[in-house]
C-alpha cells in the first residue's frame, strides 16, 4: 500500500528537518511525503528541496500566489490523485501531530475510509499550556460543528488524517474555498455525506516548539459561525453531483 502524507508548510525551517527525521524513523511500509510550501520567506522551500534530494520518498511542490492552508491541501490532493498513491495523509509540520501515531492511524484504515487523529476521545488531549479560552473554544467549536453537521466523530477540526483515495475521489474538495478550520470540517462533512466509514485514534496535541503561532481568536470564532453555511451549501449534494 502506497501512503503519501501531505505536509503543508509556511515558515517551518526549524521544524521540517526534525519532523522528516521523526516520520522516517517510524518505518511505515510504503510511506511517502509530499511537502507543499507556499514560498515561505524563511527558506523552508529550499530546505524541503534539499531533503527531497536526500530521500527517495520525498517530493516537494512550491505554490506561487496567495498563501492559504486550504488551497495548499487542494493543490496537494490534486497532485496525489493524478498519481498512484492508495492513501493520502494530512499532517502539520510543527509536531502538534505525533509521528509515533502514524502506524496506529494506518492500522485504523483496515476498518475505515478515513482515519482521524482525535484530541477529544479517551486517551486524547490538548497542550496543558493552552489558555482556558482556547481550550474552551476548541471544545465548544468541535461540539457545535459536529452536532449541527451530524458528524459521527469527536474531533472535526483536527488536521491529522489518512484518507483512502477512493473516498477523496468521491468528494468535490476542489470547490471548497474555505480556509483553515472551516476547510477541515467542510471536507469531513462531504466525506460523511459520501458515506465514509470513520476511525478515530487518540493523540496528544502539543503546541508548536519552534516558529510563531498563526492561531487567531477571530479565526476560531469565524469557524464556529460558518457551520450553518456549510450545512446549507451542500443540502442537495450527493456523491457524483456538483455542489
Ligand atoms: N502551504 C501552506 N502551509 C501553511 C499555511 N499556513 C499554515 N501552514 C502550515 O499548516 C500547518 C498548520 O498550521 P499552524 O500554523 O500550525 O496552525 P495552528 O496549529 O492552527 O496554529 P499554531 O500552531 O499555533 O501556529 C503547519 O504545517 C503550517 O506550516 C499556508 O498558508 N500555506
Ligand atoms: Mg500548529
mmCIF file of N, CA and C in Angstrom, residues 60-153:
data_model
loop_
_atom_site.group_PDB
_atom_site.id
_atom_site.type_symbol
_atom_site.label_atom_id
_atom_site.label_comp_id
_atom_site.label_asym_id
_atom_site.label_seq_id
_atom_site.Cartn_x
_atom_site.Cartn_y
_atom_site.Cartn_z
ATOM 1 N N UNK A 60 8.421 17.626 -3.389
ATOM 2 C CA UNK A 60 8.092 18.985 -2.941
ATOM 3 C C UNK A 60 7.320 19.725 -4.025
ATOM 4 N N UNK A 61 6.294 20.434 -3.621
ATOM 5 C CA UNK A 61 5.601 21.343 -4.544
ATOM 6 C C UNK A 61 5.746 22.755 -3.991
ATOM 7 N N UNK A 62 6.027 23.692 -4.884
ATOM 8 C CA UNK A 62 6.117 25.099 -4.465
ATOM 9 C C UNK A 62 4.931 25.833 -5.056
ATOM 10 N N UNK A 63 4.076 26.335 -4.200
ATOM 11 C CA UNK A 63 2.933 27.104 -4.707
ATOM 12 C C UNK A 63 3.316 28.557 -4.847
ATOM 13 N N UNK A 64 2.822 29.163 -5.925
ATOM 14 C CA UNK A 64 3.002 30.601 -6.118
ATOM 15 C C UNK A 64 1.681 31.257 -5.731
ATOM 16 N N UNK A 65 1.688 32.568 -5.674
ATOM 17 C CA UNK A 65 0.402 33.234 -5.455
ATOM 18 C C UNK A 65 0.007 33.272 -3.998
ATOM 19 N N UNK A 66 -1.253 33.603 -3.733
ATOM 20 C CA UNK A 66 -1.645 33.830 -2.339
ATOM 21 C C UNK A 66 -1.502 32.568 -1.503
ATOM 22 N N UNK A 67 -1.002 32.732 -0.279
ATOM 23 C CA UNK A 67 -0.840 31.565 0.583
ATOM 24 C C UNK A 67 -2.189 31.172 1.164
ATOM 25 N N UNK A 68 -2.257 29.997 1.697
ATOM 26 C CA UNK A 68 -3.504 29.547 2.307
ATOM 27 C C UNK A 68 -3.451 28.047 2.514
ATOM 28 N N UNK A 69 -3.795 27.638 3.730
ATOM 29 C CA UNK A 69 -3.706 26.222 4.087
ATOM 30 C C UNK A 69 -4.689 25.379 3.270
ATOM 31 N N UNK A 70 -5.927 25.867 3.133
ATOM 32 C CA UNK A 70 -6.936 25.123 2.378
ATOM 33 C C UNK A 70 -6.488 24.916 0.938
ATOM 34 N N UNK A 71 -6.029 25.981 0.307
ATOM 35 C CA UNK A 71 -5.599 25.869 -1.103
ATOM 36 C C UNK A 71 -4.377 24.967 -1.231
ATOM 37 N N UNK A 72 -3.492 25.016 -0.255
ATOM 38 C CA UNK A 72 -2.301 24.148 -0.298
ATOM 39 C C UNK A 72 -2.733 22.678 -0.279
ATOM 40 N N UNK A 73 -3.743 22.357 0.542
ATOM 41 C CA UNK A 73 -4.235 20.977 0.581
ATOM 42 C C UNK A 73 -4.887 20.580 -0.738
ATOM 43 N N UNK A 74 -5.700 21.479 -1.303
ATOM 44 C CA UNK A 74 -6.352 21.163 -2.579
ATOM 45 C C UNK A 74 -5.293 20.863 -3.647
ATOM 46 N N UNK A 75 -4.269 21.666 -3.671
ATOM 47 C CA UNK A 75 -3.164 21.505 -4.619
ATOM 48 C C UNK A 75 -2.490 20.141 -4.418
ATOM 49 N N UNK A 76 -2.254 19.810 -3.165
ATOM 50 C CA UNK A 76 -1.621 18.526 -2.833
ATOM 51 C C UNK A 76 -2.519 17.342 -3.171
ATOM 52 N N UNK A 77 -3.801 17.448 -2.844
ATOM 53 C CA UNK A 77 -4.750 16.353 -3.161
ATOM 54 C C UNK A 77 -4.781 16.125 -4.674
ATOM 55 N N UNK A 78 -4.920 17.211 -5.440
ATOM 56 C CA UNK A 78 -4.963 17.096 -6.908
ATOM 57 C C UNK A 78 -3.735 16.351 -7.423
ATOM 58 N N UNK A 79 -2.596 16.762 -6.926
ATOM 59 C CA UNK A 79 -1.339 16.168 -7.371
ATOM 60 C C UNK A 79 -1.312 14.671 -7.036
ATOM 61 N N UNK A 80 -1.721 14.324 -5.831
ATOM 62 C CA UNK A 80 -1.667 12.924 -5.410
ATOM 63 C C UNK A 80 -2.654 12.057 -6.185
ATOM 64 N N UNK A 81 -3.838 12.606 -6.483
ATOM 65 C CA UNK A 81 -4.837 11.789 -7.189
ATOM 66 C C UNK A 81 -4.457 11.582 -8.657
ATOM 67 N N UNK A 82 -3.559 12.404 -9.169
ATOM 68 C CA UNK A 82 -3.051 12.150 -10.527
ATOM 69 C C UNK A 82 -2.056 10.988 -10.509
ATOM 70 N N UNK A 83 -1.501 10.695 -9.341
ATOM 71 C CA UNK A 83 -0.520 9.614 -9.214
ATOM 72 C C UNK A 83 -1.172 8.319 -8.767
ATOM 73 N N UNK A 84 -0.359 7.423 -8.205
ATOM 74 C CA UNK A 84 -0.875 6.078 -7.918
ATOM 75 C C UNK A 84 -0.926 5.767 -6.421
ATOM 76 N N UNK A 85 -0.934 6.792 -5.579
ATOM 77 C CA UNK A 85 -0.932 6.513 -4.143
ATOM 78 C C UNK A 85 -2.296 5.969 -3.704
ATOM 79 N N UNK A 86 -2.298 5.055 -2.726
ATOM 80 C CA UNK A 86 -3.541 4.448 -2.253
ATOM 81 C C UNK A 86 -4.148 5.243 -1.107
ATOM 82 N N UNK A 87 -3.279 5.869 -0.321
ATOM 83 C CA UNK A 87 -3.726 6.596 0.861
ATOM 84 C C UNK A 87 -3.086 7.982 0.854
ATOM 85 N N UNK A 88 -3.887 8.984 1.202
ATOM 86 C CA UNK A 88 -3.386 10.360 1.239
ATOM 87 C C UNK A 88 -3.556 10.886 2.660
ATOM 88 N N UNK A 89 -2.464 11.397 3.212
ATOM 89 C CA UNK A 89 -2.497 11.851 4.607
ATOM 90 C C UNK A 89 -2.374 13.356 4.736
ATOM 91 N N UNK A 90 -2.797 13.853 5.895
ATOM 92 C CA UNK A 90 -2.627 15.266 6.238
ATOM 93 C C UNK A 90 -1.920 15.323 7.590
ATOM 94 N N UNK A 91 -0.952 16.215 7.697
ATOM 95 C CA UNK A 91 -0.214 16.333 8.962
ATOM 96 C C UNK A 91 0.432 17.705 9.048
ATOM 97 N N UNK A 92 0.362 18.351 10.233
ATOM 98 C CA UNK A 92 1.027 19.644 10.419
ATOM 99 C C UNK A 92 2.529 19.440 10.594
ATOM 100 N N UNK A 93 3.257 20.513 10.332
ATOM 101 C CA UNK A 93 4.723 20.414 10.365
ATOM 102 C C UNK A 93 5.313 20.772 11.727
ATOM 103 N N UNK A 94 4.483 21.136 12.688
ATOM 104 C CA UNK A 94 5.036 21.721 13.928
ATOM 105 C C UNK A 94 5.045 20.777 15.132
ATOM 106 N N UNK A 95 4.947 19.453 14.872
ATOM 107 C CA UNK A 95 4.986 18.437 15.934
ATOM 108 C C UNK A 95 3.738 18.423 16.805
ATOM 109 N N UNK A 96 2.687 19.135 16.373
ATOM 110 C CA UNK A 96 1.431 19.006 17.103
ATOM 111 C C UNK A 96 0.834 17.621 16.843
ATOM 112 N N UNK A 97 1.177 17.041 15.711
ATOM 113 C CA UNK A 97 0.704 15.705 15.347
ATOM 114 C C UNK A 97 1.857 14.723 15.490
ATOM 115 N N UNK A 98 1.813 13.863 16.514
ATOM 116 C CA UNK A 98 2.970 13.000 16.804
ATOM 117 C C UNK A 98 3.198 11.924 15.745
ATOM 118 N N UNK A 99 4.383 11.896 15.134
ATOM 119 C CA UNK A 99 4.686 10.890 14.115
ATOM 120 C C UNK A 99 4.556 9.471 14.645
ATOM 121 N N UNK A 100 4.760 9.270 15.948
ATOM 122 C CA UNK A 100 4.653 7.914 16.532
ATOM 123 C C UNK A 100 3.252 7.343 16.364
ATOM 124 N N UNK A 101 2.286 8.208 16.095
ATOM 125 C CA UNK A 101 0.907 7.726 15.964
ATOM 126 C C UNK A 101 0.577 7.271 14.537
ATOM 127 N N UNK A 102 1.505 7.494 13.608
ATOM 128 C CA UNK A 102 1.219 7.135 12.208
ATOM 129 C C UNK A 102 0.898 5.642 12.033
ATOM 130 N N UNK A 103 1.674 4.733 12.655
ATOM 131 C CA UNK A 103 1.346 3.311 12.458
ATOM 132 C C UNK A 103 -0.071 2.972 12.931
ATOM 133 N N UNK A 104 -0.499 3.589 14.036
ATOM 134 C CA UNK A 104 -1.846 3.332 14.546
ATOM 135 C C UNK A 104 -2.917 3.849 13.574
ATOM 136 N N UNK A 105 -2.656 5.017 12.998
ATOM 137 C CA UNK A 105 -3.602 5.570 12.013
ATOM 138 C C UNK A 105 -3.684 4.653 10.794
ATOM 139 N N UNK A 106 -2.538 4.167 10.351
ATOM 140 C CA UNK A 106 -2.525 3.269 9.189
ATOM 141 C C UNK A 106 -3.329 2.010 9.506
ATOM 142 N N UNK A 107 -3.149 1.480 10.713
ATOM 143 C CA UNK A 107 -3.876 0.259 11.100
ATOM 144 C C UNK A 107 -5.384 0.507 11.105
ATOM 145 N N UNK A 108 -5.792 1.695 11.510
ATOM 146 C CA UNK A 108 -7.226 2.036 11.548
ATOM 147 C C UNK A 108 -7.885 1.949 10.178
ATOM 148 N N UNK A 109 -7.089 2.152 9.142
ATOM 149 C CA UNK A 109 -7.652 2.132 7.789
ATOM 150 C C UNK A 109 -8.164 0.756 7.386
ATOM 151 N N UNK A 110 -7.775 -0.277 8.151
ATOM 152 C CA UNK A 110 -8.264 -1.618 7.839
ATOM 153 C C UNK A 110 -9.783 -1.653 7.959
ATOM 154 N N UNK A 111 -10.324 -0.800 8.829
ATOM 155 C CA UNK A 111 -11.775 -0.818 9.057
ATOM 156 C C UNK A 111 -12.428 0.519 8.749
ATOM 157 N N UNK A 112 -11.710 1.443 8.099
ATOM 158 C CA UNK A 112 -12.313 2.753 7.813
ATOM 159 C C UNK A 112 -11.779 3.323 6.496
ATOM 160 N N UNK A 113 -12.483 4.340 6.002
ATOM 161 C CA UNK A 113 -12.037 5.027 4.781
ATOM 162 C C UNK A 113 -11.253 6.285 5.131
ATOM 163 N N UNK A 114 -11.487 6.773 6.356
ATOM 164 C CA UNK A 114 -10.816 7.992 6.814
ATOM 165 C C UNK A 114 -10.443 7.791 8.273
ATOM 166 N N UNK A 115 -9.139 7.767 8.539
ATOM 167 C CA UNK A 115 -8.664 7.608 9.917
ATOM 168 C C UNK A 115 -8.248 8.977 10.435
ATOM 169 N N UNK A 116 -8.787 9.358 11.604
ATOM 170 C CA UNK A 116 -8.553 10.705 12.141
ATOM 171 C C UNK A 116 -7.818 10.645 13.465
ATOM 172 N N UNK A 117 -6.813 11.474 13.614
ATOM 173 C CA UNK A 117 -6.231 11.669 14.936
ATOM 174 C C UNK A 117 -7.215 12.505 15.731
ATOM 175 N N UNK A 118 -7.501 12.112 16.988
ATOM 176 C CA UNK A 118 -8.531 12.806 17.754
ATOM 177 C C UNK A 118 -8.034 13.228 19.138
ATOM 178 N N UNK A 119 -8.297 14.503 19.445
ATOM 179 C CA UNK A 119 -7.929 15.025 20.765
ATOM 180 C C UNK A 119 -9.041 14.803 21.755
ATOM 181 N N UNK A 120 -10.245 14.496 21.242
ATOM 182 C CA UNK A 120 -11.414 14.507 22.107
ATOM 183 C C UNK A 120 -12.082 13.154 22.294
ATOM 184 N N UNK A 121 -11.280 12.081 22.233
ATOM 185 C CA UNK A 121 -11.774 10.773 22.666
ATOM 186 C C UNK A 121 -10.845 10.316 23.801
ATOM 187 N N UNK A 122 -11.265 9.341 24.620
ATOM 188 C CA UNK A 122 -10.414 8.913 25.735
ATOM 189 C C UNK A 122 -9.001 8.594 25.260
ATOM 190 N N UNK A 123 -8.018 9.136 25.972
ATOM 191 C CA UNK A 123 -6.626 8.945 25.583
ATOM 192 C C UNK A 123 -6.080 10.138 24.815
ATOM 193 N N UNK A 124 -6.959 10.986 24.301
ATOM 194 C CA UNK A 124 -6.537 12.188 23.580
ATOM 195 C C UNK A 124 -6.509 13.391 24.513
ATOM 196 N N UNK A 125 -5.760 14.429 24.127
ATOM 197 C CA UNK A 125 -5.681 15.628 24.981
ATOM 198 C C UNK A 125 -5.069 16.781 24.199
ATOM 199 N N UNK A 126 -5.164 17.975 24.762
ATOM 200 C CA UNK A 126 -4.523 19.144 24.147
ATOM 201 C C UNK A 126 -3.458 19.681 25.088
ATOM 202 N N UNK A 127 -2.598 20.523 24.546
ATOM 203 C CA UNK A 127 -1.469 21.061 25.310
ATOM 204 C C UNK A 127 -1.931 21.707 26.619
ATOM 205 N N UNK A 128 -1.240 21.333 27.708
ATOM 206 C CA UNK A 128 -1.591 21.877 29.040
ATOM 207 C C UNK A 128 -1.405 23.393 29.054
ATOM 208 N N UNK A 129 -0.525 23.887 28.185
ATOM 209 C CA UNK A 129 -0.216 25.317 28.220
ATOM 210 C C UNK A 129 -1.289 26.177 27.538
ATOM 211 N N UNK A 130 -2.231 25.531 26.845
ATOM 212 C CA UNK A 130 -3.274 26.327 26.201
ATOM 213 C C UNK A 130 -4.013 27.156 27.245
ATOM 214 N N UNK A 131 -4.257 28.430 26.955
ATOM 215 C CA UNK A 131 -5.084 29.207 27.879
ATOM 216 C C UNK A 131 -6.505 28.646 27.892
ATOM 217 N N UNK A 132 -7.188 28.916 28.995
ATOM 218 C CA UNK A 132 -8.522 28.350 29.166
ATOM 219 C C UNK A 132 -9.449 28.701 27.996
ATOM 220 N N UNK A 133 -9.354 29.939 27.499
ATOM 221 C CA UNK A 133 -10.266 30.351 26.425
ATOM 222 C C UNK A 133 -10.052 29.505 25.175
ATOM 223 N N UNK A 134 -8.774 29.141 24.918
ATOM 224 C CA UNK A 134 -8.518 28.361 23.701
ATOM 225 C C UNK A 134 -9.029 26.925 23.860
ATOM 226 N N UNK A 135 -8.828 26.366 25.060
ATOM 227 C CA UNK A 135 -9.336 25.018 25.332
ATOM 228 C C UNK A 135 -10.857 24.992 25.189
ATOM 229 N N UNK A 136 -11.502 25.985 25.817
ATOM 230 C CA UNK A 136 -12.967 26.010 25.825
ATOM 231 C C UNK A 136 -13.502 26.211 24.415
ATOM 232 N N UNK A 137 -12.875 27.111 23.679
ATOM 233 C CA UNK A 137 -13.353 27.427 22.338
ATOM 234 C C UNK A 137 -13.182 26.232 21.393
ATOM 235 N N UNK A 138 -12.061 25.530 21.519
ATOM 236 C CA UNK A 138 -11.821 24.377 20.659
ATOM 237 C C UNK A 138 -12.841 23.267 20.971
ATOM 238 N N UNK A 139 -13.052 23.012 22.265
ATOM 239 C CA UNK A 139 -14.033 22.004 22.707
ATOM 240 C C UNK A 139 -15.434 22.364 22.231
ATOM 241 N N UNK A 140 -15.803 23.615 22.533
ATOM 242 C CA UNK A 140 -17.154 24.057 22.195
ATOM 243 C C UNK A 140 -17.339 24.072 20.682
ATOM 244 N N UNK A 141 -16.355 24.598 19.961
ATOM 245 C CA UNK A 141 -16.435 24.677 18.499
ATOM 246 C C UNK A 141 -16.597 23.295 17.888
ATOM 247 N N UNK A 142 -15.878 22.313 18.428
ATOM 248 C CA UNK A 142 -15.981 20.945 17.941
ATOM 249 C C UNK A 142 -17.354 20.347 18.206
ATOM 250 N N UNK A 143 -17.840 20.567 19.419
ATOM 251 C CA UNK A 143 -19.151 20.036 19.789
ATOM 252 C C UNK A 143 -20.233 20.635 18.885
ATOM 253 N N UNK A 144 -20.146 21.941 18.719
ATOM 254 C CA UNK A 144 -21.124 22.691 17.934
ATOM 255 C C UNK A 144 -21.106 22.224 16.471
ATOM 256 N N UNK A 145 -19.932 22.171 15.897
ATOM 257 C CA UNK A 145 -19.824 21.798 14.477
ATOM 258 C C UNK A 145 -20.284 20.360 14.254
ATOM 259 N N UNK A 146 -19.872 19.454 15.131
ATOM 260 C CA UNK A 146 -20.233 18.059 14.865
ATOM 261 C C UNK A 146 -21.715 17.801 15.117
ATOM 262 N N UNK A 147 -22.305 18.569 16.036
ATOM 263 C CA UNK A 147 -23.726 18.398 16.302
ATOM 264 C C UNK A 147 -24.551 18.916 15.125
ATOM 265 N N UNK A 148 -24.252 20.118 14.680
ATOM 266 C CA UNK A 148 -25.043 20.709 13.606
ATOM 267 C C UNK A 148 -24.849 19.957 12.283
ATOM 268 N N UNK A 149 -23.643 19.471 12.067
ATOM 269 C CA UNK A 149 -23.390 18.767 10.808
ATOM 270 C C UNK A 149 -23.674 17.261 10.922
ATOM 271 N N UNK A 150 -23.989 16.800 12.122
ATOM 272 C CA UNK A 150 -24.303 15.386 12.311
ATOM 273 C C UNK A 150 -23.113 14.473 12.054
ATOM 274 N N UNK A 151 -21.926 14.944 12.402
ATOM 275 C CA UNK A 151 -20.727 14.141 12.137
ATOM 276 C C UNK A 151 -20.494 13.119 13.244
ATOM 277 N N UNK A 152 -20.214 11.865 12.861
ATOM 278 C CA UNK A 152 -20.090 10.805 13.865
ATOM 279 C C UNK A 152 -18.688 10.708 14.474
ATOM 280 N N UNK A 153 -17.944 11.806 14.521
ATOM 281 C CA UNK A 153 -16.613 11.788 15.145
ATOM 282 C C UNK A 153 -16.505 12.940 16.144
#
